XYZ file of C-alpha atoms in Angstrom:
359
model
C -30.589 -12.502 51.014
C -30.351 -11.131 54.502
C -29.092 -7.682 53.209
C -31.935 -7.409 50.710
C -34.505 -8.201 53.365
C -32.998 -5.552 55.600
C -33.354 -2.997 52.956
C -36.935 -3.988 52.137
C -38.273 -4.105 55.713
C -38.379 -0.403 56.268
C -40.357 0.105 53.028
C -42.701 -2.790 53.219
C -43.764 -3.151 56.832
C -43.815 -6.822 57.247
C -47.027 -6.773 59.360
C -49.431 -9.679 58.548
C -52.916 -8.521 58.152
C -55.495 -10.006 60.510
C -57.877 -12.230 58.670
C -61.272 -10.641 58.490
C -59.791 -7.381 59.654
C -62.046 -4.331 58.889
C -60.273 -1.747 56.872
C -60.372 1.764 58.258
C -62.499 3.643 55.715
C -60.468 6.809 56.197
C -57.461 5.040 54.677
C -58.959 3.957 51.510
C -60.830 7.141 50.965
C -58.001 9.566 51.955
C -55.425 8.112 49.610
C -55.405 7.585 45.790
C -54.354 4.694 43.743
C -51.155 6.543 42.794
C -50.264 6.821 46.500
C -49.293 3.254 46.752
C -46.837 0.940 44.970
C -46.604 -2.876 44.215
C -44.664 -5.599 42.634
C -45.546 -7.145 39.274
C -44.029 -9.494 36.661
C -42.506 -9.315 33.154
C -43.947 -11.434 30.384
C -46.370 -12.885 33.024
C -47.814 -15.683 30.832
C -44.499 -17.001 29.764
C -43.424 -20.695 30.233
C -40.034 -22.082 29.591
C -38.985 -22.789 26.054
C -39.014 -26.298 24.852
C -35.578 -27.815 25.485
C -34.827 -28.548 21.886
C -35.746 -25.068 20.748
C -33.557 -23.543 23.654
C -30.684 -25.683 22.643
C -30.892 -24.598 18.979
C -30.996 -20.954 20.004
C -28.155 -21.271 22.414
C -26.105 -22.659 19.563
C -26.891 -19.687 17.417
C -27.148 -16.783 19.958
C -25.908 -17.664 23.623
C -26.725 -14.181 24.791
C -30.250 -14.221 23.628
C -30.707 -17.716 24.899
C -29.782 -16.564 28.277
C -32.200 -13.533 28.073
C -35.059 -15.844 27.335
C -34.146 -18.506 29.798
C -36.934 -17.781 32.511
C -40.518 -18.692 33.090
C -43.389 -17.846 35.356
C -45.888 -19.762 37.407
C -49.688 -19.516 36.367
C -51.263 -16.175 36.475
C -53.556 -16.845 39.480
C -50.645 -18.190 41.523
C -48.666 -14.954 40.692
C -51.676 -12.940 41.983
C -52.037 -15.073 45.055
C -48.382 -14.420 45.856
C -49.075 -10.621 45.751
C -48.263 -9.514 42.144
C -50.529 -6.628 41.240
C -49.014 -5.973 37.765
C -49.011 -8.375 34.865
C -47.498 -8.102 31.452
C -49.241 -9.599 28.317
C -47.954 -9.717 24.808
C -50.668 -9.875 22.208
C -50.563 -10.987 18.612
C -53.200 -10.080 16.184
C -54.913 -12.991 14.497
C -58.525 -11.965 13.393
C -59.062 -15.175 11.299
C -57.160 -17.645 13.400
C -54.392 -20.057 12.364
C -51.705 -17.479 11.612
C -49.578 -18.685 14.420
C -50.412 -22.316 14.202
C -47.671 -23.585 12.014
C -46.678 -27.082 12.866
C -48.954 -27.047 16.044
C -51.974 -29.098 16.783
C -53.087 -26.704 19.532
C -56.660 -25.991 18.722
C -56.441 -22.572 20.413
C -53.974 -21.417 17.782
C -56.625 -22.048 15.099
C -59.288 -19.986 16.809
C -59.826 -16.220 15.824
C -58.659 -13.790 18.340
C -55.483 -12.423 20.003
C -52.858 -14.802 20.787
C -50.519 -14.532 23.873
C -46.959 -15.349 22.520
C -43.671 -13.846 23.262
C -41.694 -14.436 19.962
C -43.997 -16.348 17.618
C -42.612 -19.589 16.500
C -39.508 -19.333 18.855
C -40.419 -18.416 22.383
C -44.146 -19.225 22.361
C -44.938 -21.453 25.296
C -47.802 -19.685 27.187
C -49.931 -20.516 30.164
C -52.934 -19.082 28.289
C -52.582 -18.991 24.393
C -55.824 -16.992 23.888
C -55.951 -13.432 25.307
C -59.629 -14.277 26.389
C -58.330 -17.264 28.511
C -55.752 -14.915 30.278
C -58.507 -12.385 31.060
C -60.851 -14.871 32.257
C -58.222 -16.356 34.618
C -57.590 -12.898 36.030
C -61.231 -11.910 36.099
C -62.182 -15.081 38.069
C -59.255 -14.490 40.510
C -60.722 -10.862 40.935
C -64.099 -12.182 41.658
C -62.695 -14.370 44.433
C -60.664 -11.491 45.945
C -62.909 -8.445 45.281
C -61.017 -6.289 47.699
C -57.759 -6.413 45.845
C -55.822 -3.369 45.036
C -55.841 -1.913 41.492
C -54.004 -4.378 39.115
C -52.070 -2.917 36.134
C -52.344 -5.086 32.937
C -49.473 -3.935 30.766
C -49.581 -4.943 27.024
C -47.052 -5.192 24.238
C -48.626 -5.242 20.721
C -46.375 -7.716 18.947
C -45.634 -7.049 15.285
C -42.071 -8.352 14.984
C -40.993 -10.104 11.818
C -39.585 -13.334 13.148
C -39.195 -15.688 10.032
C -35.627 -14.623 9.634
C -34.790 -16.346 12.937
C -37.016 -19.303 12.356
C -40.233 -17.929 13.792
C -43.400 -16.612 12.345
C -43.792 -12.965 11.124
C -46.427 -11.219 13.214
C -49.391 -9.344 11.657
C -49.275 -5.581 11.952
C -51.346 -3.408 14.474
C -53.457 -1.006 12.559
C -56.466 1.022 13.855
C -58.803 -1.949 13.276
C -56.550 -4.365 15.358
C -56.608 -1.870 18.199
C -60.342 -1.492 18.044
C -60.531 -5.338 18.082
C -58.243 -5.413 21.053
C -60.458 -3.029 23.053
C -63.500 -4.920 22.040
C -61.950 -8.289 23.121
C -61.116 -6.978 26.508
C -64.601 -5.531 27.028
C -66.128 -8.938 26.019
C -64.510 -10.427 29.272
C -64.273 -7.589 31.702
C -67.396 -5.484 32.523
C -67.157 -1.714 32.900
C -67.336 -1.981 36.798
C -64.020 -3.932 36.579
C -62.223 -1.335 34.637
C -60.330 1.924 35.278
C -60.115 3.711 31.929
C -58.691 6.998 30.822
C -62.255 8.685 30.698
C -62.624 7.802 34.460
C -59.462 9.600 35.213
C -59.964 12.608 32.964
C -63.462 13.305 34.174
C -64.330 16.974 33.334
C -60.766 18.198 32.947
C -59.755 19.372 29.378
C -57.161 16.657 28.917
C -56.002 13.458 30.511
C -52.823 15.088 31.430
C -54.620 17.983 33.201
C -56.549 15.577 35.304
C -53.345 13.666 36.216
C -51.499 16.714 37.265
C -54.588 17.634 39.316
C -54.208 14.311 41.021
C -57.693 13.003 39.783
C -56.767 9.336 40.081
C -59.540 7.243 41.734
C -59.199 6.717 45.502
C -57.833 3.421 46.619
C -61.434 2.608 47.887
C -62.872 3.252 44.425
C -59.998 1.432 42.659
C -60.347 -1.922 44.572
C -61.342 -4.862 42.715
C -60.467 -3.163 39.289
C -58.043 -3.199 36.480
C -56.324 -0.547 34.300
C -54.515 -1.246 31.132
C -51.352 0.238 29.697
C -50.062 0.066 26.122
C -46.320 -0.174 26.397
C -45.258 0.747 22.834
C -43.260 3.130 20.667
C -44.586 6.568 19.790
C -45.581 5.566 16.317
C -47.733 2.556 17.598
C -49.525 4.462 20.402
C -50.270 7.273 17.910
C -52.298 4.700 15.907
C -54.232 3.569 18.921
C -54.832 7.137 20.121
C -55.920 8.361 16.555
C -57.399 11.776 16.372
C -58.576 11.808 19.902
C -57.446 14.842 22.149
C -56.474 12.433 24.940
C -57.785 8.784 24.992
C -61.613 9.300 24.950
C -63.469 6.105 24.758
C -60.327 3.880 24.813
C -59.408 1.202 27.379
C -55.720 1.635 27.551
C -53.506 4.389 28.913
C -50.437 4.760 26.680
C -46.708 5.074 27.329
C -46.029 8.670 26.183
C -44.016 11.676 27.237
C -44.941 13.972 30.018
C -46.087 16.845 27.720
C -48.603 14.801 25.723
C -52.305 15.649 26.454
C -52.715 11.909 26.775
C -49.834 11.755 29.491
C -50.825 9.515 32.482
C -48.679 6.541 32.401
C -44.925 6.131 31.642
C -42.726 3.026 31.228
C -39.263 3.781 32.697
C -37.604 0.532 32.783
C -34.134 1.575 34.178
C -34.456 2.675 37.790
C -30.874 3.622 38.071
C -30.454 5.778 34.989
C -34.060 7.118 35.280
C -34.116 7.494 39.036
C -34.590 11.256 39.165
C -37.004 11.247 36.293
C -39.138 8.518 37.945
C -39.222 10.272 41.265
C -40.164 13.550 39.427
C -42.992 11.941 37.524
C -44.314 10.095 40.582
C -44.367 13.206 42.513
C -46.227 15.003 39.731
C -48.871 12.416 39.596
C -48.112 10.177 36.720
C -48.145 6.363 36.981
C -44.747 4.673 36.438
C -43.673 1.194 35.752
C -40.050 0.121 36.007
C -38.050 -3.173 36.225
C -36.157 -4.730 39.118
C -34.294 -7.064 36.733
C -34.022 -8.007 33.012
C -32.665 -10.557 30.793
C -31.795 -12.906 33.740
C -28.656 -10.699 34.369
C -29.315 -9.827 37.882
C -30.623 -13.263 38.921
C -27.619 -15.097 37.715
C -25.194 -13.077 40.094
C -27.767 -12.288 42.649
C -27.322 -8.421 42.098
C -29.928 -6.446 43.955
C -28.638 -3.036 43.072
C -31.354 -2.433 40.233
C -34.088 -3.716 42.638
C -33.008 -1.317 45.396
C -33.105 1.635 42.915
C -36.572 0.479 41.862
C -37.906 0.366 45.232
C -36.630 3.879 46.306
C -37.627 5.407 42.911
C -41.407 5.581 43.965
C -42.379 3.613 40.800
C -45.970 2.359 41.161
C -45.309 -0.897 39.602
C -41.985 -2.763 39.806
C -41.709 -5.709 37.445
C -39.472 -8.790 37.819
C -39.060 -12.222 36.282
C -38.339 -13.591 39.865
C -41.184 -13.651 42.203
C -39.597 -16.883 43.356
C -35.913 -17.938 43.142
C -34.655 -19.943 40.154
C -32.960 -22.963 41.751
C -30.463 -23.110 38.923
C -28.880 -19.869 39.989
C -26.767 -19.282 43.238
C -27.758 -16.830 45.798
C -31.622 -17.099 45.665
C -32.329 -13.921 43.779
C -35.957 -12.943 43.923
C -38.099 -9.961 44.732
C -39.863 -10.630 48.064
C -43.500 -9.438 48.350
C -44.297 -8.577 51.923
C -47.587 -7.219 51.222
C -49.599 -6.656 47.860
C -49.275 -2.921 48.258
C -47.068 -0.476 50.354
C -47.338 3.249 50.798
C -45.477 5.034 48.022
C -42.104 6.422 49.440
C -42.240 9.502 47.144
C -45.942 10.319 47.827
C -46.067 10.025 51.710
C -49.755 10.451 52.783
C -50.852 11.123 56.133
C -52.385 8.093 57.812
C -51.029 5.669 55.165
C -49.427 2.652 56.716
C -48.682 -0.597 54.800
C -50.536 -2.716 57.331
C -53.711 -0.645 56.775
C -53.603 -1.408 52.960
C -54.896 -4.978 53.717
C -56.938 -6.560 50.947
C -58.774 -8.611 53.641
């Protein structure tokens, strides 16, 4: 990995923060939360599939089996390591028990959103209930109140999985999205959240506010979370409803740059989308991209996509490999030198990686 580290070093000043070091207030108050970038994880809750399930899947679809053959450490351990973006897949289950087929896990019988990748197939999770995941993250945040803004990116799972031996997910309608917002608010208080209304302020639309660079300062964003709904235009339209932007909602939505609700974009291919990512970051939008996908890069230790992601300026770069998988040669992983670095596309006077310490 020497070549990779030599590439990352200029971008992520490997300067260890001094314990207890007082942060210069001019840094946190002079830059905004979209002037930095960080590393995160994809399907952050996911544990390895049960061996017998993986064996069966590999016999039916080897390519899919390879793509699903990864796992993460518990959420607090990822945050301790420096991850500042987590991805959570939620499955609607208002009555409880919909995803409990053949399982004696009492959590699957409780009402509330379930955190599962592919229900009935790839469904081993560090926290089965969304409220469990959120409490883990909230409690970690309470222990580290000076942490940088953490993006919690959600997929609203509605796939029909019965045909491949799984469980058909319940659809996400307006009531489901209202329940999702309410469940998040039941765990995270307002002072822990950065919501679209905070960014929009007095601007006519959220997009107007973003183009005017009205994101909170890093000082104001510390210790807080923002949520992004990474879904198709049809699904985010249901979440948005008849709102001009996202008034009253918790989630920013993945949409195009011309929407009045535009603030966040998922652009997962940093090679093909390099120019667009850099343009959107410079304009003021928040962008998430991926350093690797489907275990492809990890199996051959290919850092091309990672390098493209780092230079793109994307604010959150997601990986399945905060740590190497010992089964693969080469030791592919995404090193996290510091939890945040100055964004290479938005250079701000006085911003230095070592001054972004979370103390």
